[in-house]
Short mmCIF file of C-alpha atoms and ligand atoms in Angstrom, two decimals:
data_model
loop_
_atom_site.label_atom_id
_atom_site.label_comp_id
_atom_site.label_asym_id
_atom_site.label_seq_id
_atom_site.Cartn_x
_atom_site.Cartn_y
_atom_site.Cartn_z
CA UNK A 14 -14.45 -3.22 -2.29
CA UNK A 15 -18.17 -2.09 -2.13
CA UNK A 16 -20.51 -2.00 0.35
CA UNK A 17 -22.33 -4.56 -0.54
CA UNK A 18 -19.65 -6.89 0.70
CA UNK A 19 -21.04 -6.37 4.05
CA UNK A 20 -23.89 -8.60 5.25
CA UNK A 21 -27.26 -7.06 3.14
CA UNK A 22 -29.58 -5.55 5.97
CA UNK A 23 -26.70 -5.20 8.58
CA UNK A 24 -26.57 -1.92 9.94
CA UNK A 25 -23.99 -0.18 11.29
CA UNK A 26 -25.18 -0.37 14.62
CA UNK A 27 -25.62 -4.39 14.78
CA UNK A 28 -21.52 -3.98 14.39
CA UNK A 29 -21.14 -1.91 17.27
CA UNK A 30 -17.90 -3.82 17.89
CA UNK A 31 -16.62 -1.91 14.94
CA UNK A 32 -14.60 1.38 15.19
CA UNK A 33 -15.68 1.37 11.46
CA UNK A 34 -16.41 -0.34 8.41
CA UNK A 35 -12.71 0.66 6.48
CA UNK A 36 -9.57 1.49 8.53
CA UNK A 37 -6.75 2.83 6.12
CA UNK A 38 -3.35 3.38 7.47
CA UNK A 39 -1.52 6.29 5.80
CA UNK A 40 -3.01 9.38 4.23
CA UNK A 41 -0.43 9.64 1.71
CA UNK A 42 -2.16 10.12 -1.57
CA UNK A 43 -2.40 6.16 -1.53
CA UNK A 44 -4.01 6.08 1.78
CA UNK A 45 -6.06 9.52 1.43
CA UNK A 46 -7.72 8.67 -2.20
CA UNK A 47 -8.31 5.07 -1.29
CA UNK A 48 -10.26 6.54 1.75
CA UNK A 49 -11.95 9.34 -0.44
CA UNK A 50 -13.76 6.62 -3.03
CA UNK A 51 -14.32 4.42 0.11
CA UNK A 52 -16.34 7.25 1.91
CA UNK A 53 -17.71 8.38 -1.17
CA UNK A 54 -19.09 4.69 -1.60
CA UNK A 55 -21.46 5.07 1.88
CA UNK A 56 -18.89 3.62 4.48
CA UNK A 57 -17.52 4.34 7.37
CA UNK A 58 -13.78 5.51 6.69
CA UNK A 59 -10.77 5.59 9.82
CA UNK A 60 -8.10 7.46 8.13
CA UNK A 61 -5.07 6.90 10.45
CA UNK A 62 -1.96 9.01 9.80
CA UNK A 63 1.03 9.05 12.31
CA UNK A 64 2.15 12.64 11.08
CA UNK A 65 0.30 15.81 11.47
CA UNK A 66 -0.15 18.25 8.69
CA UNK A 67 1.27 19.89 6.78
CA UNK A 68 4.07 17.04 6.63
CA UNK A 69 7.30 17.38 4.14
CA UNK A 70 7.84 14.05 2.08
CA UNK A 71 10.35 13.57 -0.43
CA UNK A 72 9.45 13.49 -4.32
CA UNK A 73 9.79 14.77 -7.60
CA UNK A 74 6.53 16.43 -6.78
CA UNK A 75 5.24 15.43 -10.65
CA UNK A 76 2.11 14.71 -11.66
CA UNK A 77 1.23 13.17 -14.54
CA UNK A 78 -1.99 13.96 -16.53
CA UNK A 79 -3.52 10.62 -15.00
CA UNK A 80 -2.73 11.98 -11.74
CA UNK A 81 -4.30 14.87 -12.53
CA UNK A 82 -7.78 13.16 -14.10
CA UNK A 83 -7.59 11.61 -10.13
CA UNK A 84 -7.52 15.07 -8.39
CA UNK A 85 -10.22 16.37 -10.83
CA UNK A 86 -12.20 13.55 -9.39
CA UNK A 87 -12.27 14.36 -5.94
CA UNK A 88 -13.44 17.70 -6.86
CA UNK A 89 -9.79 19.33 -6.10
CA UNK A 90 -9.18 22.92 -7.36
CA UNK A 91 -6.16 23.04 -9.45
CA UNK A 92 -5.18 26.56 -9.06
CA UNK A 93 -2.14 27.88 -10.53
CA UNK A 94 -2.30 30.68 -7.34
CA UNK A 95 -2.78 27.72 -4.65
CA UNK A 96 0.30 26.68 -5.65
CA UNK A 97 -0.36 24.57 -8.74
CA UNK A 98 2.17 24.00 -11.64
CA UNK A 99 0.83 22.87 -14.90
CA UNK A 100 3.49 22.08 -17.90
CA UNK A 101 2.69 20.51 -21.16
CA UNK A 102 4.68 17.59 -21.80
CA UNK A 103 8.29 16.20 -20.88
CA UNK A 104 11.88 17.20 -22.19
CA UNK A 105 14.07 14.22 -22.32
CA UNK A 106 17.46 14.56 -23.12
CA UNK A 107 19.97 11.80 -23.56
CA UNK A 108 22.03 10.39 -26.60
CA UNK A 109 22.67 13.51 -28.13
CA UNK A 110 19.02 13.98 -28.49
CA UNK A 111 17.50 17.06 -26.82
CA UNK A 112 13.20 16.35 -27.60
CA UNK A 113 9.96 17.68 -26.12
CA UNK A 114 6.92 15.70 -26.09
CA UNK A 115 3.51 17.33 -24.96
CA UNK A 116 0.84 14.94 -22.99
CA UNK A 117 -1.29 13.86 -25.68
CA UNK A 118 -4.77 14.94 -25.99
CA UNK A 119 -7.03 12.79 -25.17
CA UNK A 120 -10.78 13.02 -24.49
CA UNK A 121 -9.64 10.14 -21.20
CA UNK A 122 -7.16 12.52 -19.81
CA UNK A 123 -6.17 16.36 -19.43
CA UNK A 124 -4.08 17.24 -21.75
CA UNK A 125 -1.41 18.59 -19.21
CA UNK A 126 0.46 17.48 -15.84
CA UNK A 127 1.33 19.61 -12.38
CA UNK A 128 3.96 20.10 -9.89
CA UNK A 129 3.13 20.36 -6.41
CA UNK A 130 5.24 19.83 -3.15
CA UNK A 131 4.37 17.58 -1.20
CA UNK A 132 4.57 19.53 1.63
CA UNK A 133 1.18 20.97 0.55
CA UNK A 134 -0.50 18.21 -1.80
CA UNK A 135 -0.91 15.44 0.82
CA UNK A 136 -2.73 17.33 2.86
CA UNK A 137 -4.92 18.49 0.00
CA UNK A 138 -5.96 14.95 -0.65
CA UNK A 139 -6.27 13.94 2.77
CA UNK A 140 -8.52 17.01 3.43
CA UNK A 141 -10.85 15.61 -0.02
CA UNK A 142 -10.85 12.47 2.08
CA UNK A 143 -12.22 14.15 5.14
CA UNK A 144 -14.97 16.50 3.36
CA UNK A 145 -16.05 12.97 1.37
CA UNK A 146 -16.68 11.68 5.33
CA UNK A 147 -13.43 9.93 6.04
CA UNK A 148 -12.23 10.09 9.71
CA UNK A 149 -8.97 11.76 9.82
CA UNK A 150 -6.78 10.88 12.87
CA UNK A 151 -3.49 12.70 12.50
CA UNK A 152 -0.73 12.02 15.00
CA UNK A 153 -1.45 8.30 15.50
CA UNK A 154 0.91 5.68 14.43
CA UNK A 155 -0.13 2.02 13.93
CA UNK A 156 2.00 0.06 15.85
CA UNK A 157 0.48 -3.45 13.86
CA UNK A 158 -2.49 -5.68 12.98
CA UNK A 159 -5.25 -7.28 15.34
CA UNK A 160 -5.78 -10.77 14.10
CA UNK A 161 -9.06 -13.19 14.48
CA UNK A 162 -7.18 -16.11 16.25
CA UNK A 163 -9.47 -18.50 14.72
CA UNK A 164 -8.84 -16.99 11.16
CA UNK A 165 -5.83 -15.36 11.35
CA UNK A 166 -7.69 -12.38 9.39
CA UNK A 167 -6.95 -8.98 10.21
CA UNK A 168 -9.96 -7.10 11.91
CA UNK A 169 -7.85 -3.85 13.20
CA UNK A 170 -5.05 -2.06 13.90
CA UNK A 171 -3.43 -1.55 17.38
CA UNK A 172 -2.44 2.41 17.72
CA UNK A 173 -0.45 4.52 19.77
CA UNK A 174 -0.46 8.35 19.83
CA UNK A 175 2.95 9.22 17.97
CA UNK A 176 5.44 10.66 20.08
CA UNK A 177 5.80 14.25 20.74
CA UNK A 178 9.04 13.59 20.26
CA UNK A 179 10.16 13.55 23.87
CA UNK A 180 10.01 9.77 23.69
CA UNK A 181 6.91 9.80 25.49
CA UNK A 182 4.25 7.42 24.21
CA UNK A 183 0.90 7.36 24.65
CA UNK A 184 -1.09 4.39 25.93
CA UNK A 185 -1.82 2.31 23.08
CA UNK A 186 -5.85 1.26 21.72
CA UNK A 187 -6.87 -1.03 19.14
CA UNK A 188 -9.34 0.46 16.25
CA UNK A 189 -11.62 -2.87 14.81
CA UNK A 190 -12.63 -3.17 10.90
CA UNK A 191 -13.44 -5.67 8.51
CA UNK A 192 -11.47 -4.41 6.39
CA UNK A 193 -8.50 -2.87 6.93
CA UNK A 194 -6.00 -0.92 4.23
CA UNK A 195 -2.03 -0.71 4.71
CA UNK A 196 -1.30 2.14 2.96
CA UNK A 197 1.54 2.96 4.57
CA UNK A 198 4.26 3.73 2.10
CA UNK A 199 7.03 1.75 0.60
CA UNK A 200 8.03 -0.15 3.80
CA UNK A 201 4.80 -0.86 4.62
CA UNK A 202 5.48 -2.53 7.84
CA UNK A 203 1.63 -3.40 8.44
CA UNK A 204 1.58 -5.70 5.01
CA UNK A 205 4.99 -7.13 6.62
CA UNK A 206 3.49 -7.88 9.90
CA UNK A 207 0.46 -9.95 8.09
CA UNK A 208 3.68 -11.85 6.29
CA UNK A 209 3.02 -9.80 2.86
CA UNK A 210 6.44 -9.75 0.67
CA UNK A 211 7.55 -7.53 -1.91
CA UNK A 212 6.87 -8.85 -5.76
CA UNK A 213 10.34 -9.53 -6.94
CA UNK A 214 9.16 -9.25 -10.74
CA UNK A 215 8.83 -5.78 -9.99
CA UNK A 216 11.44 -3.21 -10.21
CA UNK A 217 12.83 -1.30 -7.50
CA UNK A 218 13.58 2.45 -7.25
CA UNK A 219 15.31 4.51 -4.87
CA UNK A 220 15.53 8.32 -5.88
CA UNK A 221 16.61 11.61 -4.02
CA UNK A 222 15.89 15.13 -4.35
CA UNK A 223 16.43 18.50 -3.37
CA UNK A 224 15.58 22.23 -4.20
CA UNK A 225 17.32 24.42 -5.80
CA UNK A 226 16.51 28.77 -6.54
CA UNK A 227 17.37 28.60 -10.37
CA UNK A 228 16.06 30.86 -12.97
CA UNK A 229 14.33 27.73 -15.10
CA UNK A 230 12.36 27.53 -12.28
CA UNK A 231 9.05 28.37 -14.28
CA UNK A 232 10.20 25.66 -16.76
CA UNK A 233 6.93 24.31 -18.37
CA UNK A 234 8.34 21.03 -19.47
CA UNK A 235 9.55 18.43 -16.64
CA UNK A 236 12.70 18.17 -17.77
CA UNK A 237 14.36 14.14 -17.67
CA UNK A 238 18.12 13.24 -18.02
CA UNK A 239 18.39 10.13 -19.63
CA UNK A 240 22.31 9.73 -19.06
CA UNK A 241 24.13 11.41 -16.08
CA UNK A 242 27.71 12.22 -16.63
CA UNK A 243 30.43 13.28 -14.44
CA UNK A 244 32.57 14.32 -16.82
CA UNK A 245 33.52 11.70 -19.22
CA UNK A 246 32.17 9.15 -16.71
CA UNK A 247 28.68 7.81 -17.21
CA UNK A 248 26.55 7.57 -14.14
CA UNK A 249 24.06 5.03 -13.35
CA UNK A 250 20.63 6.18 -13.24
CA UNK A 251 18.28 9.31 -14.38
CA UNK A 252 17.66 12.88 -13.11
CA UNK A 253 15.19 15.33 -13.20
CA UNK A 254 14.78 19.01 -13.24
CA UNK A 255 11.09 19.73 -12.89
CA UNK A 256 10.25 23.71 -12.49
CA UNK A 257 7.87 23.98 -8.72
CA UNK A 258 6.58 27.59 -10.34
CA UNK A 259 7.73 29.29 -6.59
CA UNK A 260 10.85 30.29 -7.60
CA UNK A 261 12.47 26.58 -7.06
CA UNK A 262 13.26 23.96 -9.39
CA UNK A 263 12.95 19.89 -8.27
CA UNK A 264 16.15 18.42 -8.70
CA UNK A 265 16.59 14.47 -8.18
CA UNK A 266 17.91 11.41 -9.58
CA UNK A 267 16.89 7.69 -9.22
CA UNK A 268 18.14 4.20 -9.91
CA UNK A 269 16.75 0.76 -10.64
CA UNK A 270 17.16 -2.71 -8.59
CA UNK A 271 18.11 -3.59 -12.29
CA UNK A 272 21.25 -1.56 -12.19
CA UNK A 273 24.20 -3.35 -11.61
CA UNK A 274 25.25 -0.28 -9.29
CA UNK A 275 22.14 -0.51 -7.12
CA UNK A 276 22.81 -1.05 -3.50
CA UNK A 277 26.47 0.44 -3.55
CA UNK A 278 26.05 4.00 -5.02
CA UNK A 279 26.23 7.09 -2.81
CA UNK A 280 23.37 9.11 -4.06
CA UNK A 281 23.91 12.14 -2.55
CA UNK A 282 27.56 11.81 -4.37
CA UNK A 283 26.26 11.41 -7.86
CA UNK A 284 23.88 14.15 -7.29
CA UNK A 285 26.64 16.48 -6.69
CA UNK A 286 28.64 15.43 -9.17
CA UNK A 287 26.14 15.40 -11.76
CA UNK A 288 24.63 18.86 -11.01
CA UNK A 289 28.48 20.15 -10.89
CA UNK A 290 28.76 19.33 -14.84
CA UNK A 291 25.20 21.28 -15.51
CA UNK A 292 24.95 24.53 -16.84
CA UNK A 293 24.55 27.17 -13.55
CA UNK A 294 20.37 27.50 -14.67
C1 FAD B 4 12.92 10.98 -4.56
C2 FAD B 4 11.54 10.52 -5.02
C3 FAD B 4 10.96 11.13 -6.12
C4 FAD B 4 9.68 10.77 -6.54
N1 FAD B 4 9.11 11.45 -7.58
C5 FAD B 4 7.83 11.22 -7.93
C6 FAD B 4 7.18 12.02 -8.91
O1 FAD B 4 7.75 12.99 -9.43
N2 FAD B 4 5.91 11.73 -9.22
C7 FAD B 4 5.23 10.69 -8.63
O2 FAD B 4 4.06 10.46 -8.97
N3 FAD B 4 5.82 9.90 -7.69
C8 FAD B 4 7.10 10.16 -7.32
N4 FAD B 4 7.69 9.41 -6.33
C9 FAD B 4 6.95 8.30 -5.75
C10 FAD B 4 5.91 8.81 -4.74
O3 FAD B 4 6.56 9.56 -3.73
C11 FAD B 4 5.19 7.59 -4.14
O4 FAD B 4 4.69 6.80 -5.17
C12 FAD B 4 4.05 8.02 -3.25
O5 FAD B 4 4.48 8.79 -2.17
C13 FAD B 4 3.35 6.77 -2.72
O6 FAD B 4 2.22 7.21 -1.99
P1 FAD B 4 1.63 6.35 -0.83
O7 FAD B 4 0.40 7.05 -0.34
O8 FAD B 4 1.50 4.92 -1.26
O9 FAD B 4 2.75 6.33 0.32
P2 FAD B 4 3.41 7.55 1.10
O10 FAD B 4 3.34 8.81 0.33
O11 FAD B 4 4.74 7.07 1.54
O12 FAD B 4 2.46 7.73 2.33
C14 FAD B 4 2.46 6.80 3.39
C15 FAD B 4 1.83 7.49 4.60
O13 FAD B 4 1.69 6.52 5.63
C16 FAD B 4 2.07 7.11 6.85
N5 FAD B 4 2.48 6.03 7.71
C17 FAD B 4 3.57 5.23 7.58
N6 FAD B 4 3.60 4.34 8.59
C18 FAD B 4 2.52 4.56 9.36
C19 FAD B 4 2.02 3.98 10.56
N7 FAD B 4 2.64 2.96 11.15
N8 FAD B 4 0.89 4.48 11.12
C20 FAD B 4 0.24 5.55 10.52
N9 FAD B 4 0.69 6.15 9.39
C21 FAD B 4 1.79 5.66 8.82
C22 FAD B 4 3.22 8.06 6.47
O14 FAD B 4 3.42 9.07 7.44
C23 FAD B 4 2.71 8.62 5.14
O15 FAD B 4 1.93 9.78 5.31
C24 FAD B 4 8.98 9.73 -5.87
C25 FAD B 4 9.57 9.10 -4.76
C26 FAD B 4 10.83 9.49 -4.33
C27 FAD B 4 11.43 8.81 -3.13
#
């Protein structure tokens, strides 16, 4: 969207009615670089996140060289000593075959990826967002969509303060938009409250991790297990072992909708049982 969607000669103040011109809900990095460009681009930006930073999530904490090109974008400093892991490619092992394959260089992309915790990398973004001119509002959750009853449309959010965690709420105001942005994560209750599905022809992936202290912790491959065993038992699913460069490695593993164990597999199981076949390092 551009800003010359809007009316040409309306200005900001003729929609007074407006809390602004964008609301997005969720400064994950979804929410946070959608908001970025969107400032970046002239308009008004609500950035409405129900957490307060800095905020744990759970990932692999990889990023890929095209995640990287993104951060370069927003004029983010990649520096190793702010907590920035760069590695050069991927080891994949599986079927006997043990190979490493660097990012490739191309004059389109770097020509290497990062790890980065969440923990600190969200907040990163959604500070980029904030410095572009996005409105930041950490601490309020969305509680669902204002609709135009004669089009149905969304035009805002309604929002509550999120709970201290007491129970307490806080009394709860609407924010108005012409445009608003569920970016809300993967259960993006916003896009199911304006009757937005999930696109079956896509897969499905639900992964865990945790840290471990392991002395491949500086590893600078991101290490992918193509076949899980538990002894001579094949797993379903994949694992990783990416090195964080702070003296922890990532350790998680993931499967598909398309595998005929999803929805009956105890994750935190097969993660045990996995990592107890692995070398101690
Ligand atoms: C175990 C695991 C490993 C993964 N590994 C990797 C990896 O190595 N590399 C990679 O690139 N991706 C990985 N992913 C995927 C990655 O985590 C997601 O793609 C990414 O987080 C999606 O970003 P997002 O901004 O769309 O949503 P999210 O990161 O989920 O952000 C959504 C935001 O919306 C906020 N929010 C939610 N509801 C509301 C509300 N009602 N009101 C206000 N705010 C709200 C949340 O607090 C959150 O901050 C992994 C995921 C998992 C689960």
């Amino acid at each position: 969207m551009t800003q010359h969607e809007f009316p040409a000669g309306q200005s900001r103040a003729q929609r007074a009615s407006d809390d602004a011109d964008v609301i997005v809900v969720g400064a994950g990095p979804g929410g946070s670089s959608a908001a970025y460009h969107l400032a970046r681009a002239g308009l008004d930006v609500l950035l409405l996140e129900k957490s307060t930073f800095p905020r744990e999530k759970v990932c692999g904490d990889g990023l890929t060289p095209r995640a990287v090109k993104q951060l370069v974008g927003m004029g983010i400093a990649l520096e190793p000593a702010d907590g920035w892991f760069p590695n050069k490619g991927i080891r994949i092992i599986g079927g006997g075959v043990r190979i490493e394959l660097d990012w490739p260089e191309l004059s389109s992309y770097p020509g290497f990826g990062l790890v980065r915790t969440r923990r600190g990398f969200d907040e990163i973004v959604a500070r980029a967002a904030q410095r572009a001119g996005a409105r930041l509002a950490e601490g309020v959750t969305v509680t669902g969509p204002v609709l135009d009853d004669a089009t149905g449309r969304i035009t805002g959010v309604t929002a509550r303060e999120t709970s201290a965690g007491d129970g307490e709420k806080g009394a709860e105001r609407t924010y108005r938009a012409r445009l608003v942005v569920a970016a809300d994560g993967n259960s993006s209750r916003l896009s199911l409250a304006m009757s937005l599905r999930k696109r079956d022809d896509r897969p499905l992936g639900v992964a865990i991790r945790t840290y471990y202290t392991s002395s491949r912790r500086d590893d600078d491959y991101r290490e992918t297990w193509l076949e899980l065993w538990d002894g001579n038992a094949l797993l379903p699913g994949y694992g990783w072992i990416f090195g964080v460069g702070d003296g922890t490695s990532n350790v998680g593993l993931g499967l598909l909708n398309t595998s005929a164990s999803f929805g009956n597999t105890d994750y935190r199981a097969m993660l045990r049982n996995w990592l107890a076949t692995m070398p101690a390092e």
